[in-house]
Short mmCIF file of C-alpha atoms in Angstrom, two decimals:
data_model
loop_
_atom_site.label_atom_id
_atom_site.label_comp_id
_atom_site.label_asym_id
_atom_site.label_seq_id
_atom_site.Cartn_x
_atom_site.Cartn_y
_atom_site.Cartn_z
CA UNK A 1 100.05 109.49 70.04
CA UNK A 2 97.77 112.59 68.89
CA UNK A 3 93.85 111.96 69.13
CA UNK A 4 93.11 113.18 66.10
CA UNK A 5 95.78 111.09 64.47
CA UNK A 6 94.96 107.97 66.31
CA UNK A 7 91.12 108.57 66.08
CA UNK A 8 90.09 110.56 62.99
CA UNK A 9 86.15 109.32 63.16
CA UNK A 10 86.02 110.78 66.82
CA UNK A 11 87.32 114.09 65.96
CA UNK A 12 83.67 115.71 64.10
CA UNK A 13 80.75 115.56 66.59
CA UNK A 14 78.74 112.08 66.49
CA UNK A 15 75.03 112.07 66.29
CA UNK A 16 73.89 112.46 70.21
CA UNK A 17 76.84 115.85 70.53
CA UNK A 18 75.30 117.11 67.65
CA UNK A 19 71.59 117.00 69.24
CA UNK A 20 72.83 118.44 72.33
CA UNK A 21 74.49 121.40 70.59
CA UNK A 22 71.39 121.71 68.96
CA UNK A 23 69.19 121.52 72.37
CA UNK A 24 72.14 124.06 73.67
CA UNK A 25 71.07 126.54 70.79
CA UNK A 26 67.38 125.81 71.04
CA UNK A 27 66.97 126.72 74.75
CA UNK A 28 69.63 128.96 75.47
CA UNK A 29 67.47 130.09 78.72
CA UNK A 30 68.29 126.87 80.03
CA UNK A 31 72.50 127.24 80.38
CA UNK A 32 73.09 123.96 79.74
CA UNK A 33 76.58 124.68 79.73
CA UNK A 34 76.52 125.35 84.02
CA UNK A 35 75.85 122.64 86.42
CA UNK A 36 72.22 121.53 87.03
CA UNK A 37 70.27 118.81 88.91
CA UNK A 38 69.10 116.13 86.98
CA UNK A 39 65.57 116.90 87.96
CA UNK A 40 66.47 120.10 86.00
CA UNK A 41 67.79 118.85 83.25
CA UNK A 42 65.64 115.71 82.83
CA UNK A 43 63.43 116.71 80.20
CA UNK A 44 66.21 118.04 77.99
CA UNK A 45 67.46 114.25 78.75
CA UNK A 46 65.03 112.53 77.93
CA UNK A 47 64.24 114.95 74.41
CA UNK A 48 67.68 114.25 74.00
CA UNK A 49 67.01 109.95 73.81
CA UNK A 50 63.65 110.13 72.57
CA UNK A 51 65.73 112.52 69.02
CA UNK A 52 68.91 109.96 69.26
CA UNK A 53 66.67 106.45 70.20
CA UNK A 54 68.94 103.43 70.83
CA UNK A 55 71.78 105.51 70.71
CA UNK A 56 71.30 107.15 73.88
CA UNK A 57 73.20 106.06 76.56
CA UNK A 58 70.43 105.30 79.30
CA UNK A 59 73.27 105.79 82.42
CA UNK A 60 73.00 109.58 81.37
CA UNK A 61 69.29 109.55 82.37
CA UNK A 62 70.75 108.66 86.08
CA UNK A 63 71.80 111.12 88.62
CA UNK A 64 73.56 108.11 90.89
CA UNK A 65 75.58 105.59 89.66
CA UNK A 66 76.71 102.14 91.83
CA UNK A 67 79.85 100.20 90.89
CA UNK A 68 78.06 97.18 90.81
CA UNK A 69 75.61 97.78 87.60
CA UNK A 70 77.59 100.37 86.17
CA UNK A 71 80.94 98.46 84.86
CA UNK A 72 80.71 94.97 82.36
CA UNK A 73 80.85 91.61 84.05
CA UNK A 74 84.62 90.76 84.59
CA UNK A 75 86.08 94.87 84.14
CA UNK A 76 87.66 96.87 86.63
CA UNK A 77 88.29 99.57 84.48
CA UNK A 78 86.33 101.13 81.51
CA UNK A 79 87.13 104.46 79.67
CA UNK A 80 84.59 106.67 77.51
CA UNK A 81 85.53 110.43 75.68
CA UNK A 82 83.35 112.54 77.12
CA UNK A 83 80.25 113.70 75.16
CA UNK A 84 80.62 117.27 73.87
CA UNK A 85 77.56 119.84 74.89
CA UNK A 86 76.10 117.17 77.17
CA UNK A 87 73.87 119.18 79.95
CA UNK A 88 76.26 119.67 82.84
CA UNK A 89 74.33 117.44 84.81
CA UNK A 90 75.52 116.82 88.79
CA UNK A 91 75.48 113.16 89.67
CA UNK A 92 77.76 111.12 92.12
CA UNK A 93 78.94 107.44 91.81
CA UNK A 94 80.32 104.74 94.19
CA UNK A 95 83.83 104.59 91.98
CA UNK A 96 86.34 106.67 91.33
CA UNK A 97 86.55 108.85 88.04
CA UNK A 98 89.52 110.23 86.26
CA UNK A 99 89.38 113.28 83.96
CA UNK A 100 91.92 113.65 81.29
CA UNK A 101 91.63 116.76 79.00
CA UNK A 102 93.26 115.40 75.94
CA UNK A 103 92.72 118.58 73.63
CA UNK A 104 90.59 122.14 74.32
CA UNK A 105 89.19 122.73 77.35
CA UNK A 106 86.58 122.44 79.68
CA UNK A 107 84.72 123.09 83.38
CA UNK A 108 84.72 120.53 86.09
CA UNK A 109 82.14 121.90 88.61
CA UNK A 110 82.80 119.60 91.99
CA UNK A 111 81.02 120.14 94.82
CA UNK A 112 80.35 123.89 95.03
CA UNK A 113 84.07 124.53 93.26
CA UNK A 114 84.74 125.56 89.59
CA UNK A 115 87.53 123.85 88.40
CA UNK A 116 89.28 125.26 84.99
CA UNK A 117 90.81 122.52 82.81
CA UNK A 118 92.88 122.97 79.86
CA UNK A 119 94.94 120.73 77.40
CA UNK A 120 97.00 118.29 79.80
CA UNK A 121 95.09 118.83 83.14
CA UNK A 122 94.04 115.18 84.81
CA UNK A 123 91.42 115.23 87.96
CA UNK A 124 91.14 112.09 90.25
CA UNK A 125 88.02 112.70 91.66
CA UNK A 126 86.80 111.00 94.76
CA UNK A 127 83.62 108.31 94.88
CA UNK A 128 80.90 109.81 96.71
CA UNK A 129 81.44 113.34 95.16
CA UNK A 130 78.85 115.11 93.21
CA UNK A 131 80.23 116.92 89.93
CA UNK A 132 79.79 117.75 86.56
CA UNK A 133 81.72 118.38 83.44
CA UNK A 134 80.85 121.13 81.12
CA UNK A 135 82.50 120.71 77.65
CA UNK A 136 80.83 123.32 75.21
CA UNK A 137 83.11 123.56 72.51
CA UNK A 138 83.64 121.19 69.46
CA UNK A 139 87.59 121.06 69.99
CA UNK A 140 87.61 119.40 73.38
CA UNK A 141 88.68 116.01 73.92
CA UNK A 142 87.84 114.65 77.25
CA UNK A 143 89.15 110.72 78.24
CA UNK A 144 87.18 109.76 81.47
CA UNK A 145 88.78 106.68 82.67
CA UNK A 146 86.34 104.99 85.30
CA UNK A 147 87.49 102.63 87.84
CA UNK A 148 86.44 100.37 90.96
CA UNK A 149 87.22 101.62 94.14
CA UNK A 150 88.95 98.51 95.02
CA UNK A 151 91.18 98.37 91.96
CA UNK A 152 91.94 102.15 91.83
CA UNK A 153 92.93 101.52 95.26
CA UNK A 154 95.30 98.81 94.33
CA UNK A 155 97.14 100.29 91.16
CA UNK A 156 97.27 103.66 92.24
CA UNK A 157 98.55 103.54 96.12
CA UNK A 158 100.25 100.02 95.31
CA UNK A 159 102.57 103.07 93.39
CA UNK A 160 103.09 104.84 96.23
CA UNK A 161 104.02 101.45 98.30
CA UNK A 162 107.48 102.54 99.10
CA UNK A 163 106.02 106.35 100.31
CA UNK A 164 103.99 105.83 103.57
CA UNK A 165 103.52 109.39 103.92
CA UNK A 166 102.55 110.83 100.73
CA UNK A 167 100.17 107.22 100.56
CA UNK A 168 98.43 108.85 103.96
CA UNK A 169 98.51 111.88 102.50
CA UNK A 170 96.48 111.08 98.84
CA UNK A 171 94.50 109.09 100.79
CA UNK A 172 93.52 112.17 103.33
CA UNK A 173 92.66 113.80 100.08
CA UNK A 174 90.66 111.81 98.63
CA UNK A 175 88.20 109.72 101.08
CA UNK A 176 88.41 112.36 104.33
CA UNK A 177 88.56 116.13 102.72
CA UNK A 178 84.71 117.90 102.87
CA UNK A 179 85.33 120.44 100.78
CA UNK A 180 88.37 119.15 97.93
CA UNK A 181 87.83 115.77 97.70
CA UNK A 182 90.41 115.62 94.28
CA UNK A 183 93.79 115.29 92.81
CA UNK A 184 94.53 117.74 90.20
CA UNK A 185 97.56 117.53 88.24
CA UNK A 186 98.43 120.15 85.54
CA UNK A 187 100.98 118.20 83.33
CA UNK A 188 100.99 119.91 80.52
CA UNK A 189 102.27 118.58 77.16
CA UNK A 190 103.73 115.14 78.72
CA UNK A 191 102.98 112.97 75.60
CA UNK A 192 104.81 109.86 77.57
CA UNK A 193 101.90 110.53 80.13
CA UNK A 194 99.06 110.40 77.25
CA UNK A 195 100.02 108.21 75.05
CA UNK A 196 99.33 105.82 78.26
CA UNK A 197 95.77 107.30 77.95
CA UNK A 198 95.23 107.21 74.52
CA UNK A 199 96.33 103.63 74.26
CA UNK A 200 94.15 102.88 77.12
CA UNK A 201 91.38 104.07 75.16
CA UNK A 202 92.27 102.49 71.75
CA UNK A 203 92.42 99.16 74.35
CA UNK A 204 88.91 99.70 75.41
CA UNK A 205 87.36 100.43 71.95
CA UNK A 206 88.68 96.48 70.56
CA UNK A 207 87.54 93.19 71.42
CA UNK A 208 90.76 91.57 71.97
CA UNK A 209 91.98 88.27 73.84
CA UNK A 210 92.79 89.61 77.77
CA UNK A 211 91.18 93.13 77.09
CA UNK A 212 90.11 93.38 81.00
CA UNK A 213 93.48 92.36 82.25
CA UNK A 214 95.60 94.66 79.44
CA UNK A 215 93.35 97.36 80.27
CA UNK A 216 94.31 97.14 84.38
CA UNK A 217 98.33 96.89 82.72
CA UNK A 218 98.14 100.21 80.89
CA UNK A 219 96.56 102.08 83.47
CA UNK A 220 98.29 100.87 86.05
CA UNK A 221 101.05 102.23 83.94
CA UNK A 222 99.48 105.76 83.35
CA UNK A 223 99.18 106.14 87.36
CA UNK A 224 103.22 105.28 87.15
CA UNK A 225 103.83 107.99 84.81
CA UNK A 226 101.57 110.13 86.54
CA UNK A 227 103.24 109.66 89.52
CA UNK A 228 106.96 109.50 88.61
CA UNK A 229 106.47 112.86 86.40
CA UNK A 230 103.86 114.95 88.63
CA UNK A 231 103.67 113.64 91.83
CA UNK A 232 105.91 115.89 93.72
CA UNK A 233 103.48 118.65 91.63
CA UNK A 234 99.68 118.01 92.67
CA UNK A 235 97.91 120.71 93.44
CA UNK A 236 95.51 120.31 96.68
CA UNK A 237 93.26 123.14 96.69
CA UNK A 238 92.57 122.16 100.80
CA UNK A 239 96.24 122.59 101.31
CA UNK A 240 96.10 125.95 99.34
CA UNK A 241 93.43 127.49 101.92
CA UNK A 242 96.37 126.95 104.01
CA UNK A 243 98.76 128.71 101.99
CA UNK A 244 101.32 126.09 101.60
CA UNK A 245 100.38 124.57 98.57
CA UNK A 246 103.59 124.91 96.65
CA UNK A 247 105.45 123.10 99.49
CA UNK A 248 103.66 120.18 101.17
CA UNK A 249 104.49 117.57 98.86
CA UNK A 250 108.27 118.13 99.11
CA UNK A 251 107.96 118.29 102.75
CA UNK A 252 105.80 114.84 102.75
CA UNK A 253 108.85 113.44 100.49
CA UNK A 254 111.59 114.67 102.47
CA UNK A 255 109.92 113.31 105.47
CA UNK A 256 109.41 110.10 103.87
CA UNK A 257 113.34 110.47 102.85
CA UNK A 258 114.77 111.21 106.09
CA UNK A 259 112.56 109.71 108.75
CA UNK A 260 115.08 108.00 110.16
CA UNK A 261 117.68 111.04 111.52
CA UNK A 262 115.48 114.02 110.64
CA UNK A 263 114.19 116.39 113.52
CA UNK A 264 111.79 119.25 113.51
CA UNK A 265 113.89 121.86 113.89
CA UNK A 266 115.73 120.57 110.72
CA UNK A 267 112.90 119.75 108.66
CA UNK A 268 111.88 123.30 109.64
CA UNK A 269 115.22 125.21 108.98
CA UNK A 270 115.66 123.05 105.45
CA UNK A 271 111.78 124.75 103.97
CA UNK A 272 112.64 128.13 105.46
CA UNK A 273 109.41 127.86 107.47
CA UNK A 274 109.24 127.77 111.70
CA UNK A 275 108.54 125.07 113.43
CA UNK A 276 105.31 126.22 114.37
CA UNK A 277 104.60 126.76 111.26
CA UNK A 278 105.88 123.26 109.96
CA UNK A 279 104.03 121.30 112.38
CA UNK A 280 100.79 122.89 111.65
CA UNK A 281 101.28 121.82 107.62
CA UNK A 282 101.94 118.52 108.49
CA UNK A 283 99.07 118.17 110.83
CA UNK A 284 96.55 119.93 108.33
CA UNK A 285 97.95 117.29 105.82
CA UNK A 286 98.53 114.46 106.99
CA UNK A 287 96.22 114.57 110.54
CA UNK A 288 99.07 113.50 112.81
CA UNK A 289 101.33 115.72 114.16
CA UNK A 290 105.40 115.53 113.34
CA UNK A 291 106.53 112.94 115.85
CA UNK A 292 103.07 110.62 115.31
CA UNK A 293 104.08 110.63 111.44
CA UNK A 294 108.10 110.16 112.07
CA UNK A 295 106.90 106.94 114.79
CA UNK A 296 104.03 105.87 112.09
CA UNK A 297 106.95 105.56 108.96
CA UNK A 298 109.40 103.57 111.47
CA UNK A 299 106.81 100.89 112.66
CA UNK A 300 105.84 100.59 109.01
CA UNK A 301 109.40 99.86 108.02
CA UNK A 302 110.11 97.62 111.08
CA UNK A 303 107.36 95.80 110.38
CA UNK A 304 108.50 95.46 106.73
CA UNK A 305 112.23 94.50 107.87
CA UNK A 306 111.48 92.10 110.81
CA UNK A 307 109.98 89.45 107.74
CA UNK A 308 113.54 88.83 107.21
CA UNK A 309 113.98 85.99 109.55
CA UNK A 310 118.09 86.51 109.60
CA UNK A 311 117.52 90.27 110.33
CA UNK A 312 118.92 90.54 114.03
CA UNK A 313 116.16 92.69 116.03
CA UNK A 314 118.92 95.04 117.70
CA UNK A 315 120.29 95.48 113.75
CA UNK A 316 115.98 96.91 112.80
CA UNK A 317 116.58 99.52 115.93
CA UNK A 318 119.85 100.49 114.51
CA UNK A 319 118.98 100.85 111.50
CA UNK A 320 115.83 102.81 112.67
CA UNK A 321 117.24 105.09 114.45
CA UNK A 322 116.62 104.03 117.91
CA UNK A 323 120.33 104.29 120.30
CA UNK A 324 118.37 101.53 122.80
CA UNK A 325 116.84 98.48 121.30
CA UNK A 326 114.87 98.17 124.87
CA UNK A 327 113.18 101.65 123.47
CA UNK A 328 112.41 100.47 120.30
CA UNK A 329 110.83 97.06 121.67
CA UNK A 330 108.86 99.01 123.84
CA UNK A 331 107.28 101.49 121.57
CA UNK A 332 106.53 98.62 119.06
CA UNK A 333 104.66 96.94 121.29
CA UNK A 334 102.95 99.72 121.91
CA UNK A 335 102.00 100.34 118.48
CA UNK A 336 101.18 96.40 117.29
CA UNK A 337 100.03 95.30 120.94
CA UNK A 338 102.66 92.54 120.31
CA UNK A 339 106.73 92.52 120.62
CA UNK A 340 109.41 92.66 117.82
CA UNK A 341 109.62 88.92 117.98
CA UNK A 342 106.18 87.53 118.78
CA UNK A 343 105.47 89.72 115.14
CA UNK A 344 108.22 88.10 113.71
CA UNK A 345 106.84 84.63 114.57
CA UNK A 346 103.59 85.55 113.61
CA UNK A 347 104.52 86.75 110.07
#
């Protein structure tokens, strides 16, 4: 699906871009076009609603947005094309915001970063974070797709359900990193992966029969996509101050992969790195060193298998990798505070 196929009345600039490009050209002291306060920026905001009137989208007036007044009664998810020349104005909201450059490009200022997106790049940016988006060109096509906390939470790791590690590790990201606190994937000219998006947005712009619940379905599928095509490829500028950018997701997978058998030395040997060296990636990744993550992934899993009521206990350590099912009793209980089988019953 192209945009300017599937929405030919979006493609020319509507009535509000068009008076911010003309505010842009009228005040071109001002740089609109680089990231401001809205204390800054309010007067051009509020020239900007008094030219457009009911038009004027009154959340843009707002430098802080909450979850609870910002999305309809009854939607988890809402999506909105970015307006063209609006003032790159920094704000912050309790829910999590995702980018998607559809055509052109644009700047994503987060934080005290500049972030360069071009046709195909998607950001995943964290609640809590102040940014802006500066999109000063009539070509560019910017989906935002907006979404609780909670239900991001719930489409987008309940993906990554079967991948403990890279789970922690997204999570790390995205709720615990100061200075990056983003995904960014660059996945070029996947239409599979937009067409998700596009139909998304076509979704949001009807009033159908089970529009809130189809929406959820379609993004849910774009994270799939997303995932399946581009996980193994995010980038994670924190992880790049490190140096090992290129790397740590393969090494998060292969962990995930091989928990079971796999030893340092190996894991070490396989990525042509030391094991110095490997332990210190995985511990500015993931916060836990080597052995906490490889004991972490096999209570998970032994949690996971002891549901199965005909699942012999000493068959779980086996398969587990532990040589002495006394061992592996003892370090569960150490871990849930409870034994093998008092979980079992429990659950």
């Amino acid at each position: 699906m192209i945009f300017r196929d599937a929405f030919p009345q979006q493609n020319q600039l509507n009535s509000l871009e068009h008076t911010f490009k003309l505010l842009h050209t009228q005040f071109p002291e001002r740089n609109l076009q680089l990231p401001h306060s809205s204390e800054y920026l309010s007067d051009i905001l509020k020239l900007a609603a008094q030219r457009s009137g009911r038009s004027f989208p009154n959340q843009l007036l707002e430098s802080r947005l909450e979850e609870d007044s910002f999305f309809r009664s009854g939607f988890d998810t809402e999506l909105y094309r970015h307006l063209r020349y609006l003032p790159a104005c920094l704000h912050s909201h309790s829910f999590l915001e995702v980018v998607c450059v559809v055509e052109g490009n644009c700047m994503n200022y987060i934080q005290e970063q500049e972030l360069h997106m071009h046709k195909g790049d998607i950001c995943i940016i964290a609640p809590e974070t102040t940014h802006a988006i500066s999109a000063f060109s009539d070509d560019c096509v910017i989906i935002n797709i907006v979404l609780r906390t909670s239900t991001f939470e719930k489409v987008f790791f309940g993906v990554l359900s079967e991948n403990d590690v890279l789970s922690d590790f997204f999570t790390r990201t995205l709720y615990h990193s100061k200075t990056h606190p983003y995904l960014f994937f660059r996945t070029g000219e996947d239409q599979e992966l937009f067409d998700y998006a596009l139909y998304a947005y076509r979704e949001f712009l009807r009033n159908r029969q089970y529009k809130e619940r189809f929406l959820n379905n379609i993004v849910g599928a774009f994270f799939i996509i997303l995932l399946r095509n581009h996980g193994s490829n995010v980038i994670v500028p924190e992880a790049d101050s490190h140096g090992h950018d290129e790397n740590v997701v393969f090494i998060l997978k292969y962990l995930q992969e091989n928990y079971t058998s796999v030893t340092l030395k190996e894991l070490a040997e396989f990525f042509n790195y030391s094991e110095r060296q490997i332990q210190r990636i995985i511990k500015n990744c993931t916060g836990m060193s080597f052995s906490q993550n490889i004991q972490k992934l096999k209570m998970r899993q032994a949690a996971r298998l002891l549901i199965n009521p005909d699942m012999p206990i000493s068959a779980i350590a086996e398969e587990l990798g532990y040589i002495d099912p006394g061992n592996f009793r003892h370090i569960f209980k150490k871990y849930y505070g409870m034994t093998p089988a008092e979980y079992r019953e429990q659950n």
